[in-house]
Amino acid sequence: MVQRHFRLGFAGFGNVGRALARLLLERRDELARRRGLTFSVTLLASARRGARVEPAGIDLEVALRDGWSSPARLQDVLGSAPVDLLFEATPLEPRTGEPALSHMRAALERGVSVVSANKGPIALAAGELFGIARKTRAGFRFESAVADCMPVFNLVEAAVPVGRLLRFRGVLNSTSNHVLQAIGRGQPADAAVAEMQRLGLAEADPAHDLDGWDQAVKIVILANVLMGRDLKPADVERTPLAAVDAAWLRREEGAGRIVRLVGEVSADGPARVRPVSLGPGEFLASLRGVSLGLTIDTELAGPINVSSVEPHVEQTAYGMLADLVAIRDGRPMVPTPLLGED
């Protein structure tokens, strides 16, 4: 097996970034033995601590324990930092995608591969980012941007090599799913949101979860990347949780039905995020707690259901690790209509 060494950079070192760092340390020997993948971390950056660059490698265990402090900013060092792959895990900004979009552009333009859990830039500029990556032969993957490590792009890549994707319909936001269930039980929404923040599952601004922005961005990614559409998050019809009639919700649940906040888009129809009343036998109705799931309607294989049961930040981190392995194995990008024909 040919060994390959990666110099890794972290843009963002919050809950997800720290979980990924711990996972890399825990699995260092397995990655080398099973995948021929070795690594050093040469860049750590966060909004609070600044950007630390060490060409000889940073001790991740010390960084996790003690942190660091640097006057440098990521945007100032990204053009020259000695990195082969950048993990992007800064907070979501659904309207502009910044500063993550600038981070990704700068890295890809240098030929530095990008693995992202940040969905904003992919919803807003996937075509551009794929184009840069293709030109510079950089890797660009983002399985964790839609549903933690739940296989969506990897599944389509492996299981739907022929035929069209017709529709996506899913529960793709843990916080809104959890809060909606709490409201249905007559519990206060604020307490449910606080619990999700304590678990590290809510966005830095929980309004992005509760107002439907998070699911809107994810639906746009699926539509644009896998169906070749050209949607923006603002194109998605959103029903925020605050607009859900609690009395209607309790009546539906009292009648044995189950309400979920569902994101939906087809190959040529409108994109929506809205509360949907489901029969108890329906797949999406089975997604309780913070579980996520997606139904993919395909032209030839019929409906494919995939779920992630009670995911947490460790699963998001695992999705990013799996993307690193995919790039190491010679699968730098997800096949997509945005790449066009050779």
Coordinates of N, CA and C in Angstrom, one line a residue, residues 108-207:
L108 N -8.8 26.2 -2.3 CA -8.9 25.5 -3.6 C -8.1 26.1 -4.7
E109 N -8.0 27.5 -4.7 CA -7.2 28.1 -5.7 C -5.8 27.8 -5.6
R110 N -5.3 27.4 -4.4 CA -3.9 27.0 -4.2 C -3.7 25.5 -4.5
G111 N -4.8 24.8 -4.8 CA -4.7 23.3 -5.0 C -4.8 22.6 -3.7
V112 N -5.2 23.3 -2.6 CA -5.4 22.6 -1.3 C -6.8 22.0 -1.3
S113 N -6.9 20.8 -0.9 CA -8.2 20.1 -0.9 C -9.1 20.7 0.3
V114 N -10.4 20.6 0.2 CA -11.3 21.1 1.2 C -12.3 20.0 1.6
V115 N -12.4 19.8 2.9 CA -13.5 19.0 3.4 C -14.3 19.9 4.3
S116 N -15.6 20.0 4.0 CA -16.4 21.0 4.7 C -17.6 20.4 5.4
A117 N -17.9 20.9 6.6 CA -19.1 20.7 7.3 C -20.0 21.9 7.2
N118 N -19.5 22.9 6.6 CA -20.2 24.2 6.5 C -21.0 24.2 5.2
K119 N -22.3 24.3 5.4 CA -23.2 24.2 4.2 C -23.4 25.4 3.4
G120 N -23.2 26.6 4.1 CA -23.6 27.9 3.4 C -22.9 28.1 2.1
P121 N -21.5 28.0 2.0 CA -20.8 28.2 0.8 C -21.2 27.2 -0.3
I122 N -21.6 26.0 0.1 CA -21.9 25.0 -0.9 C -23.3 25.3 -1.5
A123 N -24.2 25.7 -0.7 CA -25.5 26.1 -1.2 C -25.4 27.3 -2.1
L124 N -24.5 28.2 -1.8 CA -24.5 29.5 -2.6 C -23.5 29.5 -3.8
A125 N -22.5 28.6 -3.7 CA -21.5 28.7 -4.8 C -20.9 27.3 -5.1
A126 N -21.6 26.3 -5.1 CA -21.1 24.9 -5.3 C -20.5 24.8 -6.7
G127 N -21.2 25.4 -7.7 CA -20.6 25.3 -9.1 C -19.3 26.0 -9.2
E128 N -19.2 27.1 -8.6 CA -17.9 27.9 -8.7 C -16.8 27.1 -8.0
L129 N -17.1 26.5 -6.8 CA -16.1 25.8 -6.0 C -15.7 24.5 -6.7
F130 N -16.6 23.8 -7.3 CA -16.3 22.6 -8.0 C -15.4 23.0 -9.2
G131 N -15.7 24.1 -9.9 CA -14.9 24.5 -11.0 C -13.4 24.8 -10.6
I132 N -13.3 25.5 -9.5 CA -11.9 25.8 -9.0 C -11.2 24.5 -8.7
A133 N -11.9 23.6 -8.0 CA -11.2 22.4 -7.6 C -10.8 21.5 -8.8
R134 N -11.7 21.5 -9.8 CA -11.3 20.8 -11.0 C -10.1 21.3 -11.7
K135 N -10.1 22.7 -11.7 CA -8.9 23.3 -12.4 C -7.6 23.1 -11.7
T136 N -7.6 23.1 -10.4 CA -6.4 23.0 -9.6 C -6.1 21.6 -9.2
R137 N -7.0 20.6 -9.5 CA -6.9 19.2 -9.1 C -7.0 19.0 -7.6
A138 N -7.7 19.8 -6.9 CA -7.9 19.7 -5.5 C -9.1 18.9 -5.2
G139 N -9.1 18.2 -4.0 CA -10.3 17.5 -3.6 C -11.3 18.5 -3.0
F140 N -12.6 18.1 -3.1 CA -13.7 18.9 -2.5 C -14.8 18.0 -2.2
R141 N -15.0 17.8 -0.9 CA -16.1 16.9 -0.4 C -16.7 17.5 0.8
F142 N -18.0 17.1 1.0 CA -18.8 17.8 2.1 C -19.9 16.9 2.6
E143 N -19.7 15.6 2.8 CA -20.8 14.7 3.3 C -21.4 15.3 4.6
S144 N -20.6 15.8 5.5 CA -21.2 16.3 6.8 C -22.0 17.6 6.7
A145 N -22.1 18.2 5.5 CA -22.8 19.4 5.4 C -24.3 19.3 5.3
V146 N -24.8 18.1 5.1 CA -26.2 17.8 5.0 C -26.8 17.1 6.2
A147 N -26.2 16.0 6.6 CA -26.8 15.2 7.7 C -25.7 14.5 8.5
D148 N -24.8 15.2 9.1 CA -23.7 14.6 9.9 C -23.0 13.5 9.0
C149 N -22.9 12.3 9.4 CA -22.2 11.3 8.6 C -23.2 10.4 7.8
M150 N -24.5 10.8 7.8 CA -25.5 10.0 7.1 C -25.1 10.0 5.6
P151 N -24.9 8.8 5.0 CA -24.5 8.8 3.6 C -25.5 9.3 2.6
V152 N -25.3 10.4 2.0 CA -26.1 11.0 1.0 C -25.4 11.0 -0.4
F153 N -24.3 11.8 -0.4 CA -23.5 11.9 -1.6 C -22.8 10.6 -1.9
N154 N -22.2 10.0 -0.8 CA -21.6 8.7 -1.0 C -22.6 7.6 -1.5
L155 N -23.8 7.6 -1.0 CA -24.8 6.7 -1.4 C -25.2 6.8 -2.8
V156 N -25.4 8.1 -3.2 CA -25.8 8.3 -4.6 C -24.6 7.9 -5.5
E157 N -23.4 8.3 -5.1 CA -22.2 8.0 -5.9 C -22.1 6.5 -6.2
A158 N -22.4 5.7 -5.1 CA -22.2 4.2 -5.2 C -23.4 3.5 -5.8
A159 N -24.6 4.0 -5.4 CA -25.9 3.2 -5.6 C -26.7 3.7 -6.7
V160 N -26.5 4.9 -7.2 CA -27.3 5.4 -8.3 C -26.4 5.9 -9.5
P161 N -25.7 4.9 -10.1 CA -24.8 5.4 -11.1 C -25.5 5.7 -12.4
V162 N -26.8 5.2 -12.6 CA -27.5 5.4 -13.8 C -28.9 5.8 -13.4
G163 N -29.5 6.7 -14.2 CA -30.9 7.2 -13.9 C -30.9 8.5 -13.1
R164 N -32.1 9.1 -13.2 CA -32.2 10.4 -12.6 C -32.7 10.3 -11.1
L165 N -32.4 11.4 -10.4 CA -32.9 11.6 -9.1 C -34.1 12.4 -9.2
L166 N -35.3 12.0 -8.7 CA -36.5 12.7 -8.9 C -37.0 13.6 -7.8
R167 N -36.7 13.2 -6.5 CA -37.1 14.0 -5.4 C -36.4 13.7 -4.2
F168 N -36.1 14.7 -3.3 CA -35.6 14.5 -2.0 C -36.7 15.0 -1.0
R169 N -36.9 14.2 0.1 CA -37.8 14.6 1.1 C -37.3 14.1 2.4
G170 N -37.0 15.0 3.3 CA -36.3 14.6 4.5 C -36.4 15.4 5.7
V171 N -36.1 14.9 6.9 CA -35.9 15.6 8.1 C -34.4 15.8 8.3
L172 N -34.0 17.0 8.2 CA -32.5 17.2 8.0 C -32.0 18.2 9.1
N173 N -32.8 18.4 10.1 CA -32.3 19.3 11.2 C -32.7 18.8 12.5
S174 N -31.7 18.4 13.3 CA -32.0 17.7 14.6 C -32.7 18.7 15.6
T175 N -32.3 19.9 15.6 CA -32.8 20.9 16.6 C -34.3 21.1 16.4
S176 N -34.7 21.4 15.1 CA -36.1 21.7 14.8 C -37.0 20.4 15.1
N177 N -36.4 19.3 14.7 CA -37.1 18.0 15.0 C -37.4 17.8 16.5
H178 N -36.4 18.0 17.3 CA -36.5 17.9 18.7 C -37.4 18.9 19.3
V179 N -37.3 20.1 18.9 CA -38.2 21.2 19.4 C -39.7 21.0 19.0
L180 N -39.9 20.6 17.8 CA -41.3 20.3 17.4 C -41.9 19.2 18.2
Q181 N -41.1 18.2 18.5 CA -41.7 17.1 19.3 C -42.0 17.6 20.8
A182 N -41.1 18.5 21.3 CA -41.3 19.0 22.6 C -42.6 19.9 22.6
I183 N -42.8 20.7 21.6 CA -44.1 21.5 21.5 C -45.3 20.6 21.5
G184 N -45.2 19.5 20.7 CA -46.3 18.5 20.7 C -46.6 17.9 22.0
R185 N -45.6 17.8 22.9 CA -45.9 17.2 24.2 C -46.3 18.3 25.2
G186 N -46.4 19.6 24.7 CA -46.8 20.7 25.6 C -45.7 21.2 26.4
Q187 N -44.4 21.0 26.0 CA -43.2 21.5 26.7 C -42.8 22.8 26.1
P188 N -42.1 23.6 26.8 CA -41.6 24.9 26.3 C -40.5 24.7 25.2
A189 N -40.6 25.5 24.2 CA -39.6 25.4 23.1 C -38.2 25.9 23.6
D190 N -38.2 26.9 24.5 CA -36.9 27.4 24.9 C -36.1 26.4 25.6
A191 N -36.7 25.5 26.4 CA -36.0 24.5 27.2 C -35.4 23.5 26.2
A192 N -36.2 23.2 25.1 CA -35.7 22.2 24.2 C -34.5 22.7 23.4
V193 N -34.6 24.0 23.1 CA -33.5 24.7 22.4 C -32.2 24.6 23.2
A194 N -32.4 25.0 24.5 CA -31.3 25.0 25.5 C -30.6 23.6 25.6
E195 N -31.4 22.6 25.5 CA -30.9 21.2 25.6 C -30.0 20.9 24.4
M196 N -30.5 21.4 23.2 CA -29.7 21.1 22.0 C -28.4 21.9 22.0
Q197 N -28.4 23.1 22.5 CA -27.2 23.9 22.6 C -26.2 23.2 23.6
R198 N -26.7 22.7 24.7 CA -25.9 22.0 25.6 C -25.2 20.8 25.0
L199 N -25.9 20.1 24.1 CA -25.4 18.9 23.4 C -24.5 19.3 22.2
G200 N -24.4 20.6 21.9 CA -23.6 21.0 20.8 C -24.2 20.8 19.4
L201 N -25.6 20.6 19.4 CA -26.2 20.2 18.1 C -26.9 21.4 17.5
A202 N -27.2 22.4 18.2 CA -27.9 23.6 17.6 C -26.8 24.5 17.0
E203 N -27.2 25.2 15.9 CA -26.4 26.2 15.3 C -26.0 27.2 16.3
A204 N -24.8 27.9 16.0 CA -24.4 29.0 16.9 C -25.5 30.0 17.1
D205 N -26.3 30.3 16.0 CA -27.5 31.1 16.1 C -28.6 30.1 15.9
P206 N -29.3 29.8 17.0 CA -30.4 28.8 16.9 C -31.5 29.2 16.0
A207 N -31.6 30.5 15.7 CA -32.7 30.9 14.7 C -32.5 30.3 13.4

